[in-house]
Coordinates of C-alpha atoms and ligand atoms in Angstrom, one line a residue:
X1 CA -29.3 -22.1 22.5
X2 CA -26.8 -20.4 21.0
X3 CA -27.8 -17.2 19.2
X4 CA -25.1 -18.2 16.2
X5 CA -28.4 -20.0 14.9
X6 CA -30.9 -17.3 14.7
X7 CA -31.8 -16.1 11.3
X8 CA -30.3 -12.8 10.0
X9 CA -32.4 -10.0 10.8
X10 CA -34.0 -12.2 13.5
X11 CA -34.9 -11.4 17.3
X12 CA -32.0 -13.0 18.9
X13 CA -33.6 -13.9 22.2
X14 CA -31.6 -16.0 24.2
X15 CA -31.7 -16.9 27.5
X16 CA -31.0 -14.6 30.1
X17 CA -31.4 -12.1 28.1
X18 CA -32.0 -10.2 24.9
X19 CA -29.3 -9.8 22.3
X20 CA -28.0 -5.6 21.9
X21 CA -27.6 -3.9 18.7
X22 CA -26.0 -1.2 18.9
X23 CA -26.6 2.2 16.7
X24 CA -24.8 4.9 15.5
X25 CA -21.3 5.6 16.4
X26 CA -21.6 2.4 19.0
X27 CA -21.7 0.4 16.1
X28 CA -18.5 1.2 14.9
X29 CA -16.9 1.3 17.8
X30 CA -18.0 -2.3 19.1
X31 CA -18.2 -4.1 15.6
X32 CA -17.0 -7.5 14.8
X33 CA -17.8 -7.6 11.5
X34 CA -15.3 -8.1 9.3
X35 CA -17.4 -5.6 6.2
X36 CA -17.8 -3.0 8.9
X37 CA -14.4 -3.4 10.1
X38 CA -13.0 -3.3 5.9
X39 CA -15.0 0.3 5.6
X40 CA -13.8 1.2 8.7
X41 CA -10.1 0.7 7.5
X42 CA -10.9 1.9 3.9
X43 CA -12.2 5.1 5.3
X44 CA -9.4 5.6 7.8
X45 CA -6.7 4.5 4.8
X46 CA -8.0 7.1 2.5
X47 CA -8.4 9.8 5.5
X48 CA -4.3 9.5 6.0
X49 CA -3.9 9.5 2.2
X50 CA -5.6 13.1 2.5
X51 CA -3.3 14.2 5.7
X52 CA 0.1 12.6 4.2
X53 CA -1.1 14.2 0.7
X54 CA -1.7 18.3 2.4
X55 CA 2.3 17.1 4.0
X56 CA 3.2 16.6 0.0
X57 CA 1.4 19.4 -1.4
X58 CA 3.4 21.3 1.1
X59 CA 6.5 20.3 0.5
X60 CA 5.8 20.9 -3.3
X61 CA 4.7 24.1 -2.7
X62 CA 7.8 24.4 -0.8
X63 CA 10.0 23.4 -3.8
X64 CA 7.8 25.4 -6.3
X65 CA 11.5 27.9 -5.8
X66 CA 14.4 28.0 -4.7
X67 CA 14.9 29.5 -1.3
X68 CA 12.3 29.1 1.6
X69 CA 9.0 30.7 1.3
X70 CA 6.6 28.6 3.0
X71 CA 7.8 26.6 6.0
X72 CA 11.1 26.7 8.0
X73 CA 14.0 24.1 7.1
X74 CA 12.9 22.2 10.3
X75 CA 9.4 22.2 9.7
X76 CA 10.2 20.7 6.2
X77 CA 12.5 18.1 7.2
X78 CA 9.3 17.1 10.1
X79 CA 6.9 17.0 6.7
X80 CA 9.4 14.9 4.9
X81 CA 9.3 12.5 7.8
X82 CA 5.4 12.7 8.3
X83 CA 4.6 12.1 4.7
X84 CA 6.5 9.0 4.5
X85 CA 5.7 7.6 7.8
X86 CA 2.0 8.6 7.2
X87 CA 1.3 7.1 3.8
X88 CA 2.9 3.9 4.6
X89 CA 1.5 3.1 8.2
X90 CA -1.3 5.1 7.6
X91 CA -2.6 5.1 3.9
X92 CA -1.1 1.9 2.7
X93 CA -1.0 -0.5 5.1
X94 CA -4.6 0.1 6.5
X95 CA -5.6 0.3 3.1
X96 CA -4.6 -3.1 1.7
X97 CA -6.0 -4.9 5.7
X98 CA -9.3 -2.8 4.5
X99 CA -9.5 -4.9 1.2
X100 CA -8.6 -8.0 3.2
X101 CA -11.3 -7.6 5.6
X102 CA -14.1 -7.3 3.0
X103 CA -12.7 -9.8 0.6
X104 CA -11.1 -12.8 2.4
X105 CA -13.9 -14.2 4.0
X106 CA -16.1 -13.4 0.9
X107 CA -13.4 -15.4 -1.4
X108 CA -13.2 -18.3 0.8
X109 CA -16.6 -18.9 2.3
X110 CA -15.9 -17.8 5.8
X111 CA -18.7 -16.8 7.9
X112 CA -16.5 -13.8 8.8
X113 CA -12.8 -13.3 10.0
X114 CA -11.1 -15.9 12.5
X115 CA -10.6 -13.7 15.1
X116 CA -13.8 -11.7 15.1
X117 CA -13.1 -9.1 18.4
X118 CA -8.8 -9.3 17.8
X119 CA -10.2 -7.5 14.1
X120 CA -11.9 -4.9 16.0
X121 CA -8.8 -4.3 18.2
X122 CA -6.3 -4.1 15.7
X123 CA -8.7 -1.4 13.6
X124 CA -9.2 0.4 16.6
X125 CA -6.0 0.8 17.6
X126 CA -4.6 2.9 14.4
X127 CA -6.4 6.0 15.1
X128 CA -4.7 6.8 18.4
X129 CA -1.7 5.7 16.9
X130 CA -2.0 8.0 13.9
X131 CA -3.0 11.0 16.3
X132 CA 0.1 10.3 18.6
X133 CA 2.4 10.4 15.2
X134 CA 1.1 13.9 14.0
X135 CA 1.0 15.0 17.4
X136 CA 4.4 15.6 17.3
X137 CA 4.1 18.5 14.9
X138 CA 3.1 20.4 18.1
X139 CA 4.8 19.1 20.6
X140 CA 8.2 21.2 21.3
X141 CA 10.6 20.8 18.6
X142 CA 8.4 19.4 16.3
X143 CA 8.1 16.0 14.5
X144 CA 11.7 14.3 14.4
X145 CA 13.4 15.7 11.2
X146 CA 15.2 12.5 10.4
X147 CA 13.1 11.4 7.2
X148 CA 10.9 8.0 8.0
X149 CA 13.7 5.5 7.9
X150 CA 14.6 7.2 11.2
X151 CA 18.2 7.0 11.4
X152 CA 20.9 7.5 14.5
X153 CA 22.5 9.3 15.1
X154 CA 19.9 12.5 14.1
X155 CA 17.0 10.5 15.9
X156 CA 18.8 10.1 19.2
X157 CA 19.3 13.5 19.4
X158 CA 15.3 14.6 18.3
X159 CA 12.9 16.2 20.8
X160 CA 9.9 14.5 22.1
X161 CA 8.3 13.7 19.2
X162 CA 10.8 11.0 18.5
X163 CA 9.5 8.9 21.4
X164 CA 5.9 9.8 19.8
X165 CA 6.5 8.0 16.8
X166 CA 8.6 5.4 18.3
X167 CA 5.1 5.0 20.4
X168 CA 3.0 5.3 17.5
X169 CA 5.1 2.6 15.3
X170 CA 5.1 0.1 18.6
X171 CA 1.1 0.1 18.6
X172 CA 0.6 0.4 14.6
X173 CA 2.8 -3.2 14.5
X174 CA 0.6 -4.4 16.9
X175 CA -2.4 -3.7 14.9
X176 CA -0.2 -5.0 11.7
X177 CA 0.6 -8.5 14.1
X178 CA -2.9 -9.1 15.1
X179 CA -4.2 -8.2 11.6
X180 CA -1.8 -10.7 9.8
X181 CA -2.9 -13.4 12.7
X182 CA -6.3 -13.5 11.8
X183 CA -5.6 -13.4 8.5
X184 CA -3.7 -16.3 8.2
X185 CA -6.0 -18.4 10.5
X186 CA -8.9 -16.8 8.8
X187 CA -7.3 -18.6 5.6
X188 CA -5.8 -21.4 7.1
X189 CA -9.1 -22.4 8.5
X190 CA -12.1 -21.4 7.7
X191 CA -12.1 -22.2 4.1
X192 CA -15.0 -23.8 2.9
X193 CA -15.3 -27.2 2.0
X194 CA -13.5 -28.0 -2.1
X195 CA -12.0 -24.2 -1.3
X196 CA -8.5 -25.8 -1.6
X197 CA -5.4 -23.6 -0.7
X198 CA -4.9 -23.7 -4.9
X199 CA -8.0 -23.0 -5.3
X200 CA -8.1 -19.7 -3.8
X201 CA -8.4 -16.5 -5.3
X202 CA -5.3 -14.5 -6.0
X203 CA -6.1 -12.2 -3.7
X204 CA -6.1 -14.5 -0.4
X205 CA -3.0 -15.6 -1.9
X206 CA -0.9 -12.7 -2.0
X207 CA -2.5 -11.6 1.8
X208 CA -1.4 -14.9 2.7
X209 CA 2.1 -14.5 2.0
X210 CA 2.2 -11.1 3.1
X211 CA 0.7 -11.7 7.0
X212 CA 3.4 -14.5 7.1
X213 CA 6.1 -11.3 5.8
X214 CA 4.5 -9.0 8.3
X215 CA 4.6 -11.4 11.0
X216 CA 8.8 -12.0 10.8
X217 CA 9.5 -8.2 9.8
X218 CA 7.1 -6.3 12.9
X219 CA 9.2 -6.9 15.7
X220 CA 12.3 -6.2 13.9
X221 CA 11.5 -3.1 13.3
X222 CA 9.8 -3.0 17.0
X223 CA 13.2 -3.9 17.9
X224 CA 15.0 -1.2 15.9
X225 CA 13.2 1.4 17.6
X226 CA 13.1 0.3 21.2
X227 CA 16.9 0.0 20.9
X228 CA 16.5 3.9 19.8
X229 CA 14.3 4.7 23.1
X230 CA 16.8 3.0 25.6
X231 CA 19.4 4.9 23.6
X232 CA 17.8 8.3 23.6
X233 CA 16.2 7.6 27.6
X234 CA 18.3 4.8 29.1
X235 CA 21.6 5.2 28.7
X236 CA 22.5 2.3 25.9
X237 CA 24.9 2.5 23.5
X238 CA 23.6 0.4 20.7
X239 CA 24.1 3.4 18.1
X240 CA 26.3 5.7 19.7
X241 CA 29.7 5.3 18.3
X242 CA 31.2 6.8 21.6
X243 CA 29.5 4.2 23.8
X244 CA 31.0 1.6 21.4
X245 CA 27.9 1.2 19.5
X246 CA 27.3 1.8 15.5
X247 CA 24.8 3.9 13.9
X248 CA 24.9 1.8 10.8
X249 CA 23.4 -1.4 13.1
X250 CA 20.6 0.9 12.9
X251 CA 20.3 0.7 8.5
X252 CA 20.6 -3.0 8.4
X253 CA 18.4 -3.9 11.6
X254 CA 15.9 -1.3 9.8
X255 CA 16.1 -2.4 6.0
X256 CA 15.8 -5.8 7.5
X257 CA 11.8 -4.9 8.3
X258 CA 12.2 -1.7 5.5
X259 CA 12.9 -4.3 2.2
X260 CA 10.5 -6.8 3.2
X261 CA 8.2 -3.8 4.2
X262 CA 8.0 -2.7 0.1
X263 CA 6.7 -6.2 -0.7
X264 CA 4.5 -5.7 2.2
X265 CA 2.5 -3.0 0.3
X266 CA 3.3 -4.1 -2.8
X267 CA 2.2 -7.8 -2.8
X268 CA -1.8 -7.4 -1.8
X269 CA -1.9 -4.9 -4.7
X270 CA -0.7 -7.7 -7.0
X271 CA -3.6 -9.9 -5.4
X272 CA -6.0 -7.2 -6.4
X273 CA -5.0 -6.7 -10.3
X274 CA -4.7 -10.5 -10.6
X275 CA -8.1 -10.2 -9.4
X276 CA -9.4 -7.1 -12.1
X277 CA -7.6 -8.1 -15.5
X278 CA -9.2 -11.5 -15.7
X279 CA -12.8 -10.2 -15.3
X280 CA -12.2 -7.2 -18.1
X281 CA -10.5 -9.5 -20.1
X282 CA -13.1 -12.3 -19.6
X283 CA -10.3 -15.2 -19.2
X284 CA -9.1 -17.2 -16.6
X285 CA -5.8 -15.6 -15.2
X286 CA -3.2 -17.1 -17.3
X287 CA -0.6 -18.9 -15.2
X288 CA -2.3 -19.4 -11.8
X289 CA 0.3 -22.0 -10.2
X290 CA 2.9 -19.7 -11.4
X291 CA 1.4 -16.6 -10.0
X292 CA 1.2 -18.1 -6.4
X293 CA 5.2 -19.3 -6.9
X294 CA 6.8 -16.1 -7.8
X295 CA 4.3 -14.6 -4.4
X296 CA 6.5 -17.1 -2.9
X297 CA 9.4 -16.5 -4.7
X298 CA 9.6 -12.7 -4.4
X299 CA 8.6 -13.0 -0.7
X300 CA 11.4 -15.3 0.6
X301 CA 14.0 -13.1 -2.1
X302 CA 13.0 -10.3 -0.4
X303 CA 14.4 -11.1 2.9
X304 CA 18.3 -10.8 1.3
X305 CA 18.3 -7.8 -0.1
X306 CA 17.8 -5.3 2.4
X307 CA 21.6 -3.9 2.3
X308 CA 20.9 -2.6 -1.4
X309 CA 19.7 0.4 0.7
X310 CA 23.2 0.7 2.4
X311 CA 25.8 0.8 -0.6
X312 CA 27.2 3.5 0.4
X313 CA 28.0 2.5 4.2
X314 CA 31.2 0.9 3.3
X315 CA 30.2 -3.1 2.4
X316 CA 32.7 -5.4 1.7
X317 CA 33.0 -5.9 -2.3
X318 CA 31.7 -9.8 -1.6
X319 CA 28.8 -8.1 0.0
X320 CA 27.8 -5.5 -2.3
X321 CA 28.2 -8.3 -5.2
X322 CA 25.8 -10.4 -3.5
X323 CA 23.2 -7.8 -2.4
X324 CA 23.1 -6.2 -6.5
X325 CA 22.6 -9.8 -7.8
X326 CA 20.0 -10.9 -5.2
X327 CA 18.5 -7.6 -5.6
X328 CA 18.3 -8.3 -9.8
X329 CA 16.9 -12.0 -9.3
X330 CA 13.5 -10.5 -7.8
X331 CA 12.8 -9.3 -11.7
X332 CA 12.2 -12.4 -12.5
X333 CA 9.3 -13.6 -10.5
X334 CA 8.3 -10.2 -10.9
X335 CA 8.2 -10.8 -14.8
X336 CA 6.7 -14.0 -14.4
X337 CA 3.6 -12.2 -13.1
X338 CA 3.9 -9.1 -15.5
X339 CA 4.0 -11.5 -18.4
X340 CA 0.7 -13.4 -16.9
X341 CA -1.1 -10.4 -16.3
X342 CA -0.2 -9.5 -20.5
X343 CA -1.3 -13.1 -21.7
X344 CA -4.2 -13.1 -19.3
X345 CA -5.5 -9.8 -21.7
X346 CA -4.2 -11.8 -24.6
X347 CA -6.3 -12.1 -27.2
X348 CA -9.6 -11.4 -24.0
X349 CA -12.8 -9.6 -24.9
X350 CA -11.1 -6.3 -23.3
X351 CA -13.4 -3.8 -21.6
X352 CA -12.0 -0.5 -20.2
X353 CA -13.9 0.2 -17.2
X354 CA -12.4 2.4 -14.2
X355 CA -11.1 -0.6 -12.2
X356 CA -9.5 -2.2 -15.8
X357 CA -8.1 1.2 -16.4
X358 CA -6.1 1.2 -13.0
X359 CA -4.9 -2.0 -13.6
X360 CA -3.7 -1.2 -17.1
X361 CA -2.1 2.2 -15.5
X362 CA -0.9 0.0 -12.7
X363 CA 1.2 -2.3 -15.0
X364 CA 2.6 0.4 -17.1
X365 CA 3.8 2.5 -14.2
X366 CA 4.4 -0.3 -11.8
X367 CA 6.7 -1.7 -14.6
X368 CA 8.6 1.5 -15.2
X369 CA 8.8 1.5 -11.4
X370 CA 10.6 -1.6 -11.8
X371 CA 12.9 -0.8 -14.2
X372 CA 14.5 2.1 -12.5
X373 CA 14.9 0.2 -9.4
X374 CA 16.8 -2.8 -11.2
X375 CA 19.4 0.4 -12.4
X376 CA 19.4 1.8 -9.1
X377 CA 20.1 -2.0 -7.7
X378 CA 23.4 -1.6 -10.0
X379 CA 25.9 -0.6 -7.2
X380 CA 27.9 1.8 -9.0
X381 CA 25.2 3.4 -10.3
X382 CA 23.4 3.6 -6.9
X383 CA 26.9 5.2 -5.5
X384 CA 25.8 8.2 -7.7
X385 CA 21.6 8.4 -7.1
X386 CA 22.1 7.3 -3.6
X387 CA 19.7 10.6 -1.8
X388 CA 18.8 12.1 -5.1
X389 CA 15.3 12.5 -6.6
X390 CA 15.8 9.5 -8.9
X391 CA 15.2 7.3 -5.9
X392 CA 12.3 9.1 -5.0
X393 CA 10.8 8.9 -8.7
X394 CA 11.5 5.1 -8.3
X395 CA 9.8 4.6 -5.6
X396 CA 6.7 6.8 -6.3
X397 CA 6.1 4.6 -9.1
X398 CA 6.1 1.7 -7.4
X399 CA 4.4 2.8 -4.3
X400 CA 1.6 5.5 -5.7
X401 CA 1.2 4.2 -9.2
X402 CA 1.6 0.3 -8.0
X403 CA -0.4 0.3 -5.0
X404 CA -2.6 3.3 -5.1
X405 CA -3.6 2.4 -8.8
X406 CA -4.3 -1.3 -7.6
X407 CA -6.6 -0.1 -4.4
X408 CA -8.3 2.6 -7.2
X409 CA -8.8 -0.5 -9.5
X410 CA -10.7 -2.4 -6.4
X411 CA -12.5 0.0 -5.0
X412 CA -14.2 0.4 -8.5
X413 CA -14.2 -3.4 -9.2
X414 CA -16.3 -4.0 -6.1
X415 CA -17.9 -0.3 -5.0
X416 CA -21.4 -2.1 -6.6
X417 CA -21.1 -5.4 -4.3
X418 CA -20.3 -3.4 -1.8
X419 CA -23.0 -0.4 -2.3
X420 CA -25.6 -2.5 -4.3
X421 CA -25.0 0.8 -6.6
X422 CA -22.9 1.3 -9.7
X423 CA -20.7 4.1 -9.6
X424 CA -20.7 7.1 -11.9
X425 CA -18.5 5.6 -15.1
X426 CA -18.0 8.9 -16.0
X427 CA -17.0 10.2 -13.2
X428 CA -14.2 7.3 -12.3
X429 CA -12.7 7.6 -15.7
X430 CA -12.2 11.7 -14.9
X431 CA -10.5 10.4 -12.0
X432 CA -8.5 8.3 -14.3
X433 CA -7.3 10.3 -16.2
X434 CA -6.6 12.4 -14.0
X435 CA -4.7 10.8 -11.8
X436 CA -2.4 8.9 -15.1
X437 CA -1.8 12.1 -16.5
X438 CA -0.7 14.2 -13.2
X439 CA 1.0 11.4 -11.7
X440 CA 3.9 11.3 -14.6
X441 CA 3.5 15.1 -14.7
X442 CA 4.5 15.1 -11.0
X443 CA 7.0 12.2 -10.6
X444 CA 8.6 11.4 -14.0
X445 CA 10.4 15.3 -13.8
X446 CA 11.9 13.5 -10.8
X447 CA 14.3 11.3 -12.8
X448 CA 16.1 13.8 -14.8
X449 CA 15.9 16.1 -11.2
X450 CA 17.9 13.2 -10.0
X451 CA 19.9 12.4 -12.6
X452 CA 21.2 16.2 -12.6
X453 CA 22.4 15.6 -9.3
X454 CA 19.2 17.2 -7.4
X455 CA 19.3 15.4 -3.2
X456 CA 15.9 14.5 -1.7
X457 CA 15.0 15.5 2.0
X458 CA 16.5 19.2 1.3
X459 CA 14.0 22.1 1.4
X460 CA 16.4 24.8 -1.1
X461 CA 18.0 23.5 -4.2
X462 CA 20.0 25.2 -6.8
X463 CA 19.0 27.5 -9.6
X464 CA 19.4 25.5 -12.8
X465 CA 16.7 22.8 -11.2
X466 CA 13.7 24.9 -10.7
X467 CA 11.9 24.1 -14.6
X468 CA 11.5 20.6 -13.6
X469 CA 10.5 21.4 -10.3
X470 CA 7.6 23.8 -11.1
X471 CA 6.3 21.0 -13.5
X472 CA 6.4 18.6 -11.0
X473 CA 4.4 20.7 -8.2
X474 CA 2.2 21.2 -10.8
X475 CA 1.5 17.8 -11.1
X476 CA 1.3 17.3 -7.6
X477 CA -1.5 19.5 -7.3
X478 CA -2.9 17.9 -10.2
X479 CA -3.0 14.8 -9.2
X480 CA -4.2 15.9 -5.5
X481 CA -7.4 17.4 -6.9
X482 CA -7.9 14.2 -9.1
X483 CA -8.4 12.3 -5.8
X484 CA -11.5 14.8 -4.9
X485 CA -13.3 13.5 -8.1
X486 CA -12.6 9.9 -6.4
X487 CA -14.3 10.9 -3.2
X488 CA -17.2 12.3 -4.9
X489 CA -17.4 9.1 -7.2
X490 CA -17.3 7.3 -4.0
X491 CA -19.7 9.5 -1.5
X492 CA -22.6 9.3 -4.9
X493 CA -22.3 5.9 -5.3
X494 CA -22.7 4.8 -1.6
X495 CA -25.8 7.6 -1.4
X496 CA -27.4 6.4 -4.6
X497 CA -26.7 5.6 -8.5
X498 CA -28.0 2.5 -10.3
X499 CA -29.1 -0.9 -8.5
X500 CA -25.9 -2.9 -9.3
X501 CA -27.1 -5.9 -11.8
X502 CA -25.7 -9.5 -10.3
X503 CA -22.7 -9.4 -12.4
X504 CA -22.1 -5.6 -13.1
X505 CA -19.2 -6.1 -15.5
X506 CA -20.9 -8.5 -18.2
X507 CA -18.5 -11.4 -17.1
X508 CA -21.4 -14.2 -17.4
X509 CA -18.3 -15.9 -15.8
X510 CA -17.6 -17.5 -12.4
X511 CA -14.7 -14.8 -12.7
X512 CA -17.0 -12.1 -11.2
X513 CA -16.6 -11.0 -7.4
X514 CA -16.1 -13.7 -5.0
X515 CA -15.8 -17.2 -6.8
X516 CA -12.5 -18.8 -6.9
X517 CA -10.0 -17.5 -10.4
X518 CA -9.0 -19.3 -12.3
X519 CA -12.2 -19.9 -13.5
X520 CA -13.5 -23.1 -15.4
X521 CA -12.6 -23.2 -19.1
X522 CA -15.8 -22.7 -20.4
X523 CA -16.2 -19.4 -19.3
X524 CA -14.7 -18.1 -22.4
X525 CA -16.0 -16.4 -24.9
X526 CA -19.1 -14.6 -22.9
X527 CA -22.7 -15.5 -23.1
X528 CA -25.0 -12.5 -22.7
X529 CA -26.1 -12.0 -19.4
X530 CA -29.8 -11.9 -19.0
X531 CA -31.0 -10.0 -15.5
Ligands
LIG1 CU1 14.7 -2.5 -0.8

């Protein structure tokens, strides 16, 4: 008898022997279940948004004056590299697998994910990986110094912890590979019966897409880098100008995984606030067909755009034309889902709870995001904030108040089905706050830093930008400290709080946690919920 029939909870005694459980730190380590396996990754995600946050704080503090005060030129330039490298393998990524863990199977009816041990493996392969990339910091000559896109010829001329983090990127796509594998099976097959692929919540949607995007960009990049080992150890040539090589085959075999990359992170955060704003607006998402096209439609655009990172390598006028225009065209399935999100809250029984909040912050700043990177997609204008700090406000918005928002906006959505506790409303709307207010204090000085001409990457900077620079590490540390108040809302609502009612945020609707959006049209306006 197979012990996949016992009852929860049950002695599992089947024959030739009795059925383990193991306790403590062994359950981690040997879990296969796909709610452990989400914390796990939650916890691990938010860990390297601490380390890859102290690299940022230090680099502010760094920039706090002109000159050098805190850390050597080198050891800046290895920070630089670190932060980005960290928050996007480490924080990001890891984060948005940790939703998919918890949620997938929950949103489609799946006793648990496809590939039950592969899940395990690919968790339990990041924490090596994440010690063998900040590893080089010690290692002699540091952390390479080449910022995270990594480019030749600088990274073929890096000490030993270049082949680190080539290491460390190998094994983090192969956790990324085997993550997006069982997702997709997990999706592809184990829906439940009537739990048609149009049927699915947004979220499955969006981490369907993005496996598939994940799947075709890994090995690029996998190939990008090995290229850069047998370069650095094996006497190749394939960047090295002298040898006959090119350093920019580097940029476009890198922006070929780098611009699919952005949609990578960005894409399961759209799942997530297509998941909030219905249930605090109590409506069906507005436009669900359309949602799932422009997912499709942003995700196959983003594939020809990667060389809007390059204009100032020297493209041929037909190819800069083509890259600017394709770059423009993913606006518009991006507005397709802005607008849908807006006439989704149209005219909604609008709550402003912590997780509605985050969305509402996400769409403001994810949508100014937007906007500057549709002016920096304008080539001439790109000629001129190519390395300055307007690229880096741009991207901030996208990444920390688009993402980062969206995962805040989860966690608080579903910390009482996860818990069984409500979290502290207080509290989360402190860390709100917070977080909106210091984030612009921090990264909207940024644009006019750039616009004045100010390059990223570069520990010193001239005398007439320090004003905005002393607002922005103000922010920084602003919004640092804001993410303490998260941790504590987190930690007291996983130790205790209120029993979390069936449906905690008053929906009455099928909107709430797990069942399928859009929901049936009755579900508008709300009955009162009686417990
Ligand atoms: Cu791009």
């Amino acid at each position: 008898m197979s012990s996949i029939t016992q009852p929860i909870g049950g002695h599992a005694d089947v024959a030739g022997g009795h059925e383990h459980h193991p306790s403590g730190i062994m359950r981690w380590i040997t879990t296969t279940n796909h709610k452990d396996i989400g914390t796990m990754y939650l916890w691990f995600s938010f860990t390297m948004f601490i380390v890859g946050g102290v690299f940022a704080l230090t680099i502010r503090s760094e920039l706090f004056e002109p000159g050098m005060q805190i850390v050597t030129p080198e050891r800046f330039n290895q920070l630089i590299t670190l932060h980005g490298l960290v928050m996007i393998f480490g924080a990001l990524m890891p984060g948005a697998v940790g939703f998919a863990n918890w949620m997938i199977p929950l949103q489609i009816g799946a006793p648990d994910m496809a590939f039950a041990r592969m899940n395990n493996l690919s968790f339990w392969l990041l924490p090596p990986a994440a010690i063998m990339l900040l590893l080089g910091l010690f290692v002699p000559g540091g952390a390479p110094e080449t910022g995270w896109t990594l480019y030749p010829p600088l990274s073929i001329q890096q000490g030993m912890g270049m082949d680190l983090t080539i290491f460390a990127i190998h094994i983090m796509g192969a956790s990324s590979i085997m993550g997006s594998i069982n997702i997709i099976t997990t999706i592809l097959n184990l829906r439940a019966p009537g739990m048609t692929l149009m049927k699915m919540p947004l979220f499955c949607w969006s981490w369907l897409i993005t496996a598939y995007l994940l799947i075709a960009v890994m090995p690029v990049l996998a190939g990008a880098v090995t290229m850069l080992l047998t370069d650095r150890h094996f006497g190749t040539s394939f960047f090295n100008a002298a040898g006959g090589g090119d350093p920019v085959l580097f940029q476009h075999v890198f922006w070929f995984f780098g611009h699919p990359e952005v949609y990578i992170i960005i894409l399961p955060a759209f799942g997530l606030i297509s998941e909030v704003i219905p249930t605090f607006s109590r409506k069906p998402l507005f436009g669900y067909a359309s949602m799932v096209y422009a997912l499709c439609a942003i995700a196959i655009l983003s594939f020809l755009v990667w060389a809007h990172h390059m204009f100032t390598v020297g493209l041929p006028a037909a190819g800069i034309l083509f890259y600017m225009y394709a770059t423009m065209m993913i606006a518009v399935p991006t507005g397709v889902k802005v607008f849908n999100w807006l006439a989704t809250m149209w005219r909604g029984s609008i709550t402003l709870e912590a997780p509605m909040l985050f969305a509402l912050g996400f769409l403001f700043l994810f949508t100014t995001g937007g906007f500057t990177g549709l002016i920096v997609a304008i080539q001439p204008i790109d000629v001129q904030f190519q390395d300055t700090y307007y690229v880096v406000a741009h991207f901030h918005y996208v990444m920390v108040a688009g993402t980062l928002f969206a995962f805040f906006a989860a966690t608080y959505y579903w910390l009482p089905k996860w818990t069984g506790h409500m979290y502290n409303e207080t509290v989360a709307k402190w860390h709100f706050w917070g977080s909106f207010i210091f984030f612009n204090v921090a990264f909207f000085p940024m644009h006019f830093l750039g616009l004045a001409g100010m390059p990223r990457r570069i520990p010193d900077y001239a005398q007439q930008f320090t004003n905005w620079n002393q607002v922005s590490t103000v922010g920084a540390f602003g919004f640092g400290l804001s993410q303490l108040i998260f941790l504590y809302a987190v930690v007291s609502c996983i130790r205790g709080g209120k029993p979390a009612p069936a449906k905690p945020w008053d929906g009455a609707t099928s909107l709430e946690w797990t069942l399928p959006s859009p929901a049936p049209y009755h579900s508008f306006p709300t009955p009162p919920v009686v417990q």
